[in-house]
Tab-separated table of C-alpha atoms and ligand atoms in Angstrom:
chain	number	residue	atom	x	y	z
A	1	UNK	CA	157.202	74.477	-56.499
A	2	UNK	CA	154.886	73.639	-59.465
A	3	UNK	CA	152.934	76.536	-61.145
A	4	UNK	CA	149.601	74.859	-60.048
A	5	UNK	CA	150.724	75.322	-56.437
A	6	UNK	CA	151.792	78.881	-56.994
A	7	UNK	CA	148.438	79.897	-58.612
A	8	UNK	CA	145.788	77.314	-57.624
A	9	UNK	CA	142.372	77.379	-59.326
A	10	UNK	CA	139.807	78.806	-56.875
A	11	UNK	CA	138.207	75.975	-54.958
A	12	UNK	CA	134.598	75.151	-55.985
A	13	UNK	CA	133.908	74.910	-52.248
A	14	UNK	CA	135.397	78.286	-51.209
A	15	UNK	CA	133.153	80.090	-48.713
A	16	UNK	CA	134.480	83.669	-48.254
A	17	UNK	CA	133.915	85.266	-44.859
A	18	UNK	CA	131.081	87.816	-45.310
A	19	UNK	CA	130.337	90.930	-43.227
A	20	UNK	CA	126.801	92.181	-43.486
A	21	UNK	CA	126.500	95.752	-44.898
A	22	UNK	CA	126.040	98.524	-42.294
A	23	UNK	CA	122.525	99.025	-43.619
A	24	UNK	CA	121.573	95.527	-42.287
A	25	UNK	CA	121.803	96.543	-38.682
A	26	UNK	CA	119.020	99.142	-38.878
A	27	UNK	CA	117.000	96.822	-41.180
A	28	UNK	CA	117.073	94.045	-38.706
A	29	UNK	CA	115.712	96.337	-35.968
A	30	UNK	CA	112.930	97.517	-38.332
A	31	UNK	CA	111.918	94.040	-39.067
A	32	UNK	CA	111.970	93.099	-35.372
A	33	UNK	CA	109.813	96.042	-34.595
A	34	UNK	CA	107.375	95.037	-37.452
A	35	UNK	CA	107.226	91.568	-36.063
A	36	UNK	CA	106.366	92.832	-32.512
A	37	UNK	CA	103.406	94.766	-34.048
A	38	UNK	CA	102.322	91.609	-35.947
A	39	UNK	CA	102.646	89.469	-32.834
A	40	UNK	CA	100.322	91.844	-31.051
A	41	UNK	CA	97.848	91.260	-33.883
A	42	UNK	CA	98.112	87.508	-33.452
A	43	UNK	CA	99.552	86.862	-36.974
A	44	UNK	CA	103.036	85.649	-36.003
A	45	UNK	CA	102.538	82.371	-34.208
A	46	UNK	CA	106.209	81.171	-34.036
A	47	UNK	CA	105.552	77.986	-35.931
A	48	UNK	CA	108.208	75.838	-37.551
A	49	UNK	CA	108.216	75.588	-41.444
A	50	UNK	CA	106.342	78.833	-41.823
A	51	UNK	CA	107.807	79.450	-45.331
A	52	UNK	CA	105.839	76.327	-46.421
A	53	UNK	CA	102.857	76.260	-44.082
A	54	UNK	CA	102.243	79.924	-43.007
A	55	UNK	CA	99.911	81.099	-45.753
A	56	UNK	CA	98.580	84.638	-44.871
A	57	UNK	CA	98.188	86.971	-47.926
A	58	UNK	CA	97.365	89.860	-45.573
A	59	UNK	CA	100.762	89.566	-43.903
A	60	UNK	CA	102.527	89.289	-47.263
A	61	UNK	CA	100.850	92.552	-48.302
A	62	UNK	CA	101.851	94.351	-45.104
A	63	UNK	CA	105.393	93.112	-45.561
A	64	UNK	CA	105.348	94.346	-49.126
A	65	UNK	CA	104.141	97.797	-48.025
A	66	UNK	CA	107.421	98.038	-46.133
A	67	UNK	CA	109.333	97.131	-49.241
A	68	UNK	CA	110.246	93.691	-47.989
A	69	UNK	CA	108.871	91.553	-50.814
A	70	UNK	CA	110.657	91.669	-54.102
A	71	UNK	CA	113.363	93.556	-52.343
A	72	UNK	CA	116.099	92.804	-54.796
A	73	UNK	CA	113.828	93.642	-57.861
A	74	UNK	CA	114.643	96.926	-59.536
A	75	UNK	CA	112.617	99.992	-58.452
A	76	UNK	CA	111.260	100.513	-62.014
A	77	UNK	CA	109.417	97.215	-61.647
A	78	UNK	CA	108.113	98.016	-58.147
A	79	UNK	CA	110.964	96.394	-56.293
A	80	UNK	CA	113.119	98.037	-53.618
A	81	UNK	CA	116.298	97.723	-55.562
A	82	UNK	CA	118.228	96.414	-52.468
A	83	UNK	CA	120.930	93.738	-52.536
A	84	UNK	CA	120.574	89.988	-51.638
A	85	UNK	CA	122.317	90.591	-48.286
A	86	UNK	CA	119.600	93.059	-47.223
A	87	UNK	CA	117.000	90.480	-48.317
A	88	UNK	CA	118.865	87.884	-46.311
A	89	UNK	CA	118.511	89.844	-43.139
A	90	UNK	CA	114.798	90.310	-43.559
A	91	UNK	CA	114.029	86.678	-44.429
A	92	UNK	CA	116.114	85.294	-41.649
A	93	UNK	CA	114.356	87.436	-39.116
A	94	UNK	CA	110.898	86.353	-40.501
A	95	UNK	CA	111.845	82.685	-40.514
A	96	UNK	CA	113.393	82.762	-37.078
A	97	UNK	CA	110.206	84.213	-35.729
A	98	UNK	CA	108.028	81.679	-37.516
A	99	UNK	CA	106.238	84.375	-39.533
A	100	UNK	CA	103.546	83.422	-42.120
A	101	UNK	CA	105.556	84.014	-45.332
A	102	UNK	CA	104.522	81.093	-47.540
A	103	UNK	CA	102.000	83.031	-49.727
A	104	UNK	CA	104.687	85.121	-51.371
A	105	UNK	CA	107.738	82.814	-50.791
A	106	UNK	CA	108.063	81.388	-54.220
A	107	UNK	CA	107.257	84.605	-56.094
A	108	UNK	CA	109.786	86.519	-53.911
A	109	UNK	CA	112.582	83.993	-54.054
A	110	UNK	CA	112.268	82.441	-57.485
A	111	UNK	CA	109.414	83.704	-59.821
A	112	UNK	CA	110.365	87.369	-59.576
A	113	UNK	CA	114.130	86.903	-60.134
A	114	UNK	CA	113.464	84.450	-62.893
A	115	UNK	CA	111.066	86.679	-64.735
A	116	UNK	CA	113.437	89.597	-64.313
A	117	UNK	CA	116.290	87.513	-65.784
A	118	UNK	CA	114.530	85.570	-68.568
A	119	UNK	CA	111.233	87.355	-69.120
A	120	UNK	CA	110.248	89.748	-71.867
A	121	UNK	CA	109.766	93.398	-71.054
A	122	UNK	CA	106.001	92.856	-71.260
A	123	UNK	CA	106.152	89.952	-68.794
A	124	UNK	CA	108.293	91.963	-66.342
A	125	UNK	CA	105.743	94.913	-66.423
A	126	UNK	CA	102.891	92.512	-66.019
A	127	UNK	CA	104.225	90.304	-63.233
A	128	UNK	CA	106.850	92.106	-61.202
A	129	UNK	CA	104.840	95.018	-59.633
A	130	UNK	CA	102.230	92.561	-58.411
A	131	UNK	CA	104.960	90.263	-56.980
A	132	UNK	CA	106.624	93.227	-55.175
A	133	UNK	CA	103.214	94.288	-53.886
A	134	UNK	CA	102.638	91.037	-52.240
A	135	UNK	CA	99.559	90.467	-54.525
A	136	UNK	CA	100.663	87.967	-57.155
A	137	UNK	CA	101.621	84.511	-55.840
A	138	UNK	CA	103.404	81.694	-57.698
A	139	UNK	CA	103.757	77.873	-57.496
A	140	UNK	CA	106.613	75.724	-58.901
A	141	UNK	CA	105.444	73.207	-61.402
A	142	UNK	CA	108.488	71.055	-61.925
A	143	UNK	CA	108.194	67.629	-60.391
A	144	UNK	CA	106.052	64.760	-61.806
A	145	UNK	CA	105.481	61.149	-60.850
A	146	UNK	CA	108.824	59.510	-61.884
A	147	UNK	CA	110.392	62.913	-62.615
A	148	UNK	CA	111.686	64.333	-59.416
A	149	UNK	CA	115.395	63.718	-59.187
A	150	UNK	CA	115.446	63.000	-62.838
A	151	UNK	CA	113.660	66.198	-63.692
A	152	UNK	CA	114.839	66.232	-67.238
A	153	UNK	CA	112.525	63.267	-67.961
A	154	UNK	CA	109.323	65.307	-67.532
A	155	UNK	CA	106.443	64.028	-69.495
A	156	UNK	CA	104.246	67.152	-69.486
A	157	UNK	CA	104.053	68.428	-73.052
A	158	UNK	CA	103.319	71.725	-74.678
A	159	UNK	CA	102.096	71.325	-78.279
A	160	UNK	CA	102.040	74.295	-80.718
A	161	UNK	CA	98.638	75.784	-81.547
A	162	UNK	CA	97.706	78.700	-83.905
A	163	UNK	CA	98.532	81.378	-81.351
A	164	UNK	CA	100.334	79.679	-78.491
A	165	UNK	CA	100.611	76.353	-76.748
A	166	UNK	CA	98.405	73.606	-75.439
A	167	UNK	CA	99.754	72.084	-72.195
A	168	UNK	CA	99.030	68.559	-71.124
A	169	UNK	CA	100.432	66.584	-68.137
A	170	UNK	CA	100.426	66.299	-64.385
A	171	UNK	CA	102.719	67.972	-61.939
A	172	UNK	CA	103.125	66.581	-58.372
A	173	UNK	CA	103.852	68.349	-55.206
A	174	UNK	CA	102.787	71.644	-56.598
A	175	UNK	CA	102.969	73.723	-53.330
A	176	UNK	CA	100.014	76.241	-52.988
A	177	UNK	CA	98.599	75.628	-56.414
A	178	UNK	CA	95.123	75.672	-54.800
A	179	UNK	CA	95.528	79.176	-53.507
A	180	UNK	CA	98.224	80.788	-55.687
A	181	UNK	CA	97.714	82.702	-58.971
A	182	UNK	CA	100.314	81.343	-61.404
A	183	UNK	CA	102.768	78.404	-61.734
A	184	UNK	CA	105.984	78.297	-63.597
A	185	UNK	CA	105.717	74.967	-65.431
A	186	UNK	CA	108.466	73.028	-67.012
A	187	UNK	CA	107.285	71.116	-70.119
A	188	UNK	CA	108.649	69.446	-73.177
A	189	UNK	CA	108.171	71.465	-76.397
A	190	UNK	CA	110.546	69.592	-78.715
A	191	UNK	CA	111.655	65.907	-79.044
A	192	UNK	CA	115.434	65.605	-79.169
A	193	UNK	CA	118.054	62.906	-78.410
A	194	UNK	CA	119.392	65.036	-75.579
A	195	UNK	CA	116.774	64.971	-72.876
A	196	UNK	CA	118.095	68.250	-71.479
A	197	UNK	CA	117.171	70.050	-74.656
A	198	UNK	CA	113.651	70.712	-75.903
A	199	UNK	CA	112.281	71.807	-72.541
A	200	UNK	CA	110.612	75.188	-72.019
A	201	UNK	CA	109.101	77.041	-69.102
A	202	UNK	CA	105.603	78.564	-69.067
A	203	UNK	CA	103.892	81.087	-66.895
A	204	UNK	CA	100.534	79.397	-66.353
A	205	UNK	CA	97.354	80.899	-64.961
A	206	UNK	CA	96.174	78.442	-62.234
A	207	UNK	CA	92.565	79.565	-62.882
A	208	UNK	CA	92.623	78.870	-66.616
A	209	UNK	CA	90.169	76.341	-68.126
A	210	UNK	CA	91.677	72.809	-68.182
A	211	UNK	CA	93.655	73.308	-64.843
A	212	UNK	CA	92.416	70.672	-62.313
A	213	UNK	CA	93.889	70.745	-58.761
A	214	UNK	CA	93.754	67.751	-56.504
A	215	UNK	CA	95.050	67.869	-52.926
A	216	UNK	CA	97.978	65.776	-51.689
A	217	UNK	CA	97.737	65.921	-47.917
A	218	UNK	CA	100.767	65.932	-45.513
A	219	UNK	CA	100.950	63.357	-42.652
A	220	UNK	CA	99.456	66.049	-40.441
A	221	UNK	CA	96.325	66.274	-42.656
A	222	UNK	CA	97.274	69.754	-43.901
A	223	UNK	CA	96.539	70.700	-47.517
A	224	UNK	CA	99.682	72.408	-48.781
A	225	UNK	CA	100.382	70.390	-51.920
A	226	UNK	CA	98.737	69.270	-55.037
A	227	UNK	CA	98.664	67.081	-58.003
A	228	UNK	CA	98.126	69.720	-60.737
A	229	UNK	CA	96.570	68.379	-63.920
A	230	UNK	CA	96.879	70.357	-67.090
A	231	UNK	CA	94.140	68.972	-69.334
A	232	UNK	CA	94.768	70.809	-72.603
A	233	UNK	CA	95.392	74.179	-71.146
A	234	UNK	CA	95.886	76.953	-73.684
A	235	UNK	CA	98.833	79.111	-72.960
A	236	UNK	CA	99.399	82.250	-75.038
A	237	UNK	CA	102.770	82.773	-76.754
A	238	UNK	CA	103.427	85.780	-74.494
A	239	UNK	CA	103.554	83.458	-71.446
A	240	UNK	CA	106.579	81.348	-72.516
A	241	UNK	CA	109.304	82.317	-70.105
A	242	UNK	CA	112.705	82.836	-71.822
A	243	UNK	CA	113.621	81.114	-75.086
A	244	UNK	CA	111.876	78.005	-76.306
A	245	UNK	CA	114.154	75.048	-75.560
A	246	UNK	CA	116.113	76.782	-72.779
A	247	UNK	CA	114.001	75.468	-69.936
A	248	UNK	CA	116.742	73.178	-68.504
A	249	UNK	CA	119.323	75.901	-68.375
A	250	UNK	CA	116.829	78.264	-66.779
A	251	UNK	CA	115.828	75.728	-64.171
A	252	UNK	CA	119.369	74.692	-63.178
A	253	UNK	CA	120.525	78.372	-63.337
A	254	UNK	CA	118.021	79.144	-60.422
A	255	UNK	CA	119.026	76.350	-58.144
A	256	UNK	CA	121.609	78.230	-56.223
A	257	UNK	CA	118.944	80.709	-55.238
A	258	UNK	CA	116.599	77.986	-54.245
A	259	UNK	CA	119.081	75.928	-52.261
A	260	UNK	CA	121.188	78.240	-50.132
A	261	UNK	CA	118.809	80.574	-48.323
A	262	UNK	CA	118.073	80.583	-44.632
A	263	UNK	CA	114.904	78.526	-45.192
A	264	UNK	CA	117.271	75.562	-45.653
A	265	UNK	CA	118.442	75.584	-42.064
A	266	UNK	CA	115.877	77.663	-40.209
A	267	UNK	CA	112.632	75.744	-40.811
A	268	UNK	CA	112.733	74.154	-37.336
A	269	UNK	CA	114.367	77.116	-35.493
A	270	UNK	CA	111.146	78.248	-33.916
A	271	UNK	CA	111.145	74.881	-32.023
A	272	UNK	CA	114.493	75.833	-30.478
A	273	UNK	CA	113.017	79.184	-29.338
A	274	UNK	CA	110.071	77.246	-27.783
A	275	UNK	CA	112.549	74.882	-26.038
A	276	UNK	CA	114.369	77.865	-24.466
A	277	UNK	CA	111.178	79.293	-23.200
A	278	UNK	CA	110.407	75.907	-21.549
A	279	UNK	CA	113.844	75.638	-20.095
A	280	UNK	CA	113.511	79.189	-18.698
A	281	UNK	CA	110.444	78.094	-16.671
A	282	UNK	CA	112.456	75.490	-14.746
A	283	UNK	CA	116.063	75.177	-14.022
A	284	UNK	CA	117.939	73.868	-17.018
A	285	UNK	CA	120.729	71.399	-16.254
A	286	UNK	CA	124.339	71.919	-17.470
A	287	UNK	CA	123.880	68.879	-19.817
A	288	UNK	CA	120.785	70.413	-21.401
A	289	UNK	CA	122.552	73.762	-21.916
A	290	UNK	CA	125.503	72.055	-23.455
A	291	UNK	CA	123.257	70.474	-26.012
A	292	UNK	CA	121.652	73.838	-26.807
A	293	UNK	CA	125.151	75.386	-27.134
A	294	UNK	CA	126.226	72.584	-29.649
A	295	UNK	CA	123.016	73.158	-31.783
A	296	UNK	CA	123.595	76.927	-31.707
A	297	UNK	CA	127.169	76.551	-32.785
A	298	UNK	CA	126.179	74.323	-35.685
A	299	UNK	CA	123.452	76.737	-36.741
A	300	UNK	CA	125.979	79.570	-36.648
A	301	UNK	CA	128.356	77.719	-38.956
A	302	UNK	CA	125.739	76.860	-41.476
A	303	UNK	CA	124.482	80.415	-41.410
A	304	UNK	CA	128.008	81.681	-42.318
A	305	UNK	CA	128.241	79.250	-45.271
A	306	UNK	CA	124.721	80.354	-46.453
A	307	UNK	CA	125.717	83.979	-46.143
A	308	UNK	CA	128.748	83.424	-48.232
A	309	UNK	CA	126.469	81.986	-51.000
A	310	UNK	CA	124.256	84.988	-50.743
A	311	UNK	CA	127.253	87.253	-51.173
A	312	UNK	CA	128.449	85.362	-54.277
A	313	UNK	CA	124.961	85.542	-55.806
A	314	UNK	CA	124.990	89.307	-55.071
A	315	UNK	CA	128.293	89.532	-56.931
A	316	UNK	CA	126.755	87.695	-60.040
A	317	UNK	CA	128.463	84.351	-59.560
A	318	UNK	CA	126.738	80.868	-59.774
A	319	UNK	CA	127.786	79.131	-56.624
A	320	UNK	CA	125.798	75.891	-57.386
A	321	UNK	CA	128.200	73.551	-55.471
A	322	UNK	CA	128.428	75.680	-52.391
A	323	UNK	CA	124.529	76.025	-52.459
A	324	UNK	CA	124.291	72.203	-52.639
A	325	UNK	CA	126.568	71.882	-49.658
A	326	UNK	CA	124.499	74.426	-47.627
A	327	UNK	CA	121.352	72.643	-48.383
A	328	UNK	CA	122.766	69.245	-47.470
A	329	UNK	CA	124.195	70.455	-44.173
A	330	UNK	CA	121.254	72.822	-43.397
A	331	UNK	CA	118.449	70.451	-43.968
A	332	UNK	CA	120.017	67.640	-41.969
A	333	UNK	CA	120.584	70.181	-39.200
A	334	UNK	CA	116.785	70.964	-39.306
A	335	UNK	CA	116.021	67.288	-38.533
A	336	UNK	CA	118.784	66.990	-35.946
A	337	UNK	CA	117.382	70.106	-34.245
A	338	UNK	CA	114.027	68.340	-33.749
A	339	UNK	CA	115.652	65.140	-32.478
A	340	UNK	CA	117.924	67.095	-30.111
A	341	UNK	CA	115.116	69.223	-28.769
A	342	UNK	CA	113.146	65.920	-28.027
A	343	UNK	CA	116.166	64.502	-26.295
A	344	UNK	CA	116.676	67.709	-24.167
A	345	UNK	CA	113.072	67.890	-23.079
A	346	UNK	CA	111.168	64.630	-23.387
A	347	UNK	CA	107.737	66.234	-23.682
A	348	UNK	CA	105.389	64.101	-25.662
A	349	UNK	CA	104.464	65.631	-29.050
A	350	UNK	CA	100.764	66.378	-29.341
A	351	UNK	CA	99.136	67.892	-32.483
A	352	UNK	CA	96.013	68.475	-30.541
A	353	UNK	CA	97.570	70.389	-27.683
A	354	UNK	CA	97.081	74.196	-27.318
A	355	UNK	CA	98.223	75.869	-30.485
A	356	UNK	CA	101.675	77.423	-30.103
A	357	UNK	CA	102.377	75.196	-26.971
A	358	UNK	CA	105.649	73.311	-27.013
A	359	UNK	CA	103.968	69.823	-27.562
A	360	UNK	CA	101.969	71.195	-30.423
A	361	UNK	CA	105.016	72.792	-32.129
A	362	UNK	CA	107.010	69.680	-31.615
A	363	UNK	CA	104.290	67.554	-33.235
A	364	UNK	CA	104.146	70.070	-36.155
A	365	UNK	CA	107.899	69.986	-36.715
A	366	UNK	CA	107.910	66.227	-36.524
A	367	UNK	CA	105.118	65.696	-38.934
A	368	UNK	CA	106.808	67.989	-41.445
A	369	UNK	CA	110.285	66.450	-40.964
A	370	UNK	CA	110.336	63.875	-43.799
A	371	UNK	CA	110.216	66.752	-46.293
A	372	UNK	CA	113.246	68.765	-44.990
A	373	UNK	CA	115.812	66.788	-46.932
A	374	UNK	CA	113.545	66.017	-49.906
A	375	UNK	CA	112.167	69.317	-51.183
A	376	UNK	CA	114.226	71.281	-53.630
A	377	UNK	CA	116.402	68.199	-54.501
A	378	UNK	CA	117.141	65.314	-52.219
A	379	UNK	CA	120.400	65.159	-50.316
A	380	UNK	CA	121.646	62.167	-52.422
A	381	UNK	CA	121.250	64.208	-55.540
A	382	UNK	CA	123.081	67.136	-53.900
A	383	UNK	CA	125.950	64.975	-52.871
A	384	UNK	CA	126.145	63.829	-56.504
A	385	UNK	CA	126.430	67.488	-57.555
A	386	UNK	CA	129.059	68.169	-54.965
A	387	UNK	CA	131.137	65.137	-55.883
A	388	UNK	CA	131.060	65.953	-59.522
A	389	UNK	CA	132.068	69.503	-58.850
A	390	UNK	CA	135.055	68.326	-56.761
A	391	UNK	CA	136.041	65.778	-59.409
A	392	UNK	CA	136.011	68.526	-62.096
A	393	UNK	CA	138.212	70.642	-59.862
B	1	FAD	C1	107.545	68.973	-48.906
B	1	FAD	C2	107.831	68.871	-50.344
B	1	FAD	C3	107.586	70.021	-51.143
B	1	FAD	C4	107.796	70.021	-52.545
B	1	FAD	N1	107.455	71.144	-53.304
B	1	FAD	C5	107.534	70.951	-54.629
B	1	FAD	C6	106.964	72.069	-55.406
B	1	FAD	O1	106.413	73.043	-54.898
B	1	FAD	N2	107.013	72.003	-56.790
B	1	FAD	C7	107.681	70.898	-57.355
B	1	FAD	O2	107.812	70.843	-58.567
B	1	FAD	N3	108.218	69.858	-56.662
B	1	FAD	C8	108.131	69.926	-55.239
B	1	FAD	N4	108.558	68.833	-54.476
B	1	FAD	C9	109.191	67.639	-55.181
B	1	FAD	C10	110.594	67.458	-54.865
B	1	FAD	O3	111.399	68.311	-55.540
B	1	FAD	C11	110.965	65.992	-55.253
B	1	FAD	O4	110.147	65.229	-54.259
B	1	FAD	C12	112.339	65.644	-55.100
B	1	FAD	O5	113.067	66.298	-56.107
B	1	FAD	C13	112.614	64.139	-55.228
B	1	FAD	O6	111.862	63.574	-56.271
B	1	FAD	P1	110.912	62.331	-56.128
B	1	FAD	O7	109.936	62.608	-55.016
B	1	FAD	O8	110.376	62.050	-57.440
B	1	FAD	O9	111.840	61.171	-55.642
B	1	FAD	P2	112.774	60.207	-56.446
B	1	FAD	O10	113.594	61.091	-57.515
B	1	FAD	O11	112.051	59.069	-57.049
B	1	FAD	O12	113.853	59.700	-55.414
B	1	FAD	C14	113.531	58.699	-54.507
B	1	FAD	C15	114.807	58.396	-53.711
B	1	FAD	O13	115.883	57.860	-54.599
B	1	FAD	C16	116.988	58.665	-54.460
B	1	FAD	N5	117.615	58.950	-55.790
B	1	FAD	C17	116.995	59.154	-56.944
B	1	FAD	N6	117.916	59.276	-57.919
B	1	FAD	C18	119.167	59.021	-57.372
B	1	FAD	C19	120.491	59.030	-57.873
B	1	FAD	N7	120.686	59.283	-59.096
B	1	FAD	N8	121.474	58.665	-56.947
B	1	FAD	C20	121.188	58.453	-55.676
B	1	FAD	N9	119.915	58.448	-55.099
B	1	FAD	C21	118.964	58.751	-55.982
B	1	FAD	C22	116.535	60.001	-54.016
B	1	FAD	O14	117.558	60.750	-53.260
B	1	FAD	C23	115.361	59.588	-52.975
B	1	FAD	O15	115.845	59.220	-51.722
B	1	FAD	C24	108.377	68.886	-53.092
B	1	FAD	C25	108.664	67.775	-52.324
B	1	FAD	C26	108.366	67.753	-51.022
B	1	FAD	C27	108.649	66.472	-50.172
């Protein structure tokens, strides 16, 4: 037997089996009880894609009062100091219920952990308590026209001024920029032969002079996204995130967080809940129930993979390839779920039907469906990452 067989290198696509901590069970019940209270208030509508389209700052604040925003941030910065697995339980319950979590989604998932990791002490003290209180909301300012998959080619520039930087360029698809407080903006600060070098990240006040926000509407007509123009925006030195020139490493270092969470397979789950309610009204056939069973089994499998990534992140690892796999499988399943639900129950989708009714939820899920496999990196790009990872192995 060769030594490599005796002591194989760990596979880049290993997914250890994860048991949720004992604390998770009680936490899940608490979240469900909270959701019941919110349902009674009429704030939880059971809509698909609620992490992107359910903007309700009041809900975010009430969630934060329970310690469920910025949960993994240290207590000294206003967080709850809990692990990623506890956070996982909370967010999967919220997404499965279609709760309106989009106001704080990016600050909780990305901006908070990023500022904690790369930010100065001053930045941590300035931003993190507001994030954990559900009162400081962030957008992601990465993509540009022509720089989506090829993100390192961004043309937005930050030029040095006497006491900071002047930002010029246009970011595309900036979710929530019209309602949020800040954006983390990736910009070129230095010209180098290596396009991955010379990029830096900035914490930009979206109300600053020179920021112009123009809506990009979804097919449904909703205003969720924007072209965000930075027309000579002055950004103080204290708002550079991390080290000048480290932007690329910072951005790629965050991708496992962005790509592996339950929002990558639960966006359309509320539609399955709605289908089950419809089936309960009549008598479901064996064929219909079989289809539901197959969907449920697939959801369960992706959930286990996603949980394994959460556990690796909790342990301080960088499971980028596993995260890419989860996102590829999960986002395709989100689309399959919509198609399967239509196949099981051929109700016509109707965006003008009673809000919360099955035809209306179906229309909502369908009109959002082109985005599932694009946002956060397209599936073709993810497969490139997976292939390279396997080749290196
Ligand atoms: C709903 C939604 C929300 C978004 N939210 C945000 C946000 O908040 N902030 C933000 O910064 N960005 C956001 N984005 C942008 C998103 O990250 C980009 O759309 C995505 O990375 C793809 O970039 P692109 O649109 O420029 O497409 P392109 O990069 O032009 O790709 C077009 C097509 O070509 C394929 N392709 C490109 N390169 C390759 C390659 N090397 N090999 C094989 N195929 C390739 C792609 O897979 C895709 O199918 C959002 C996008 C959507 C749809």
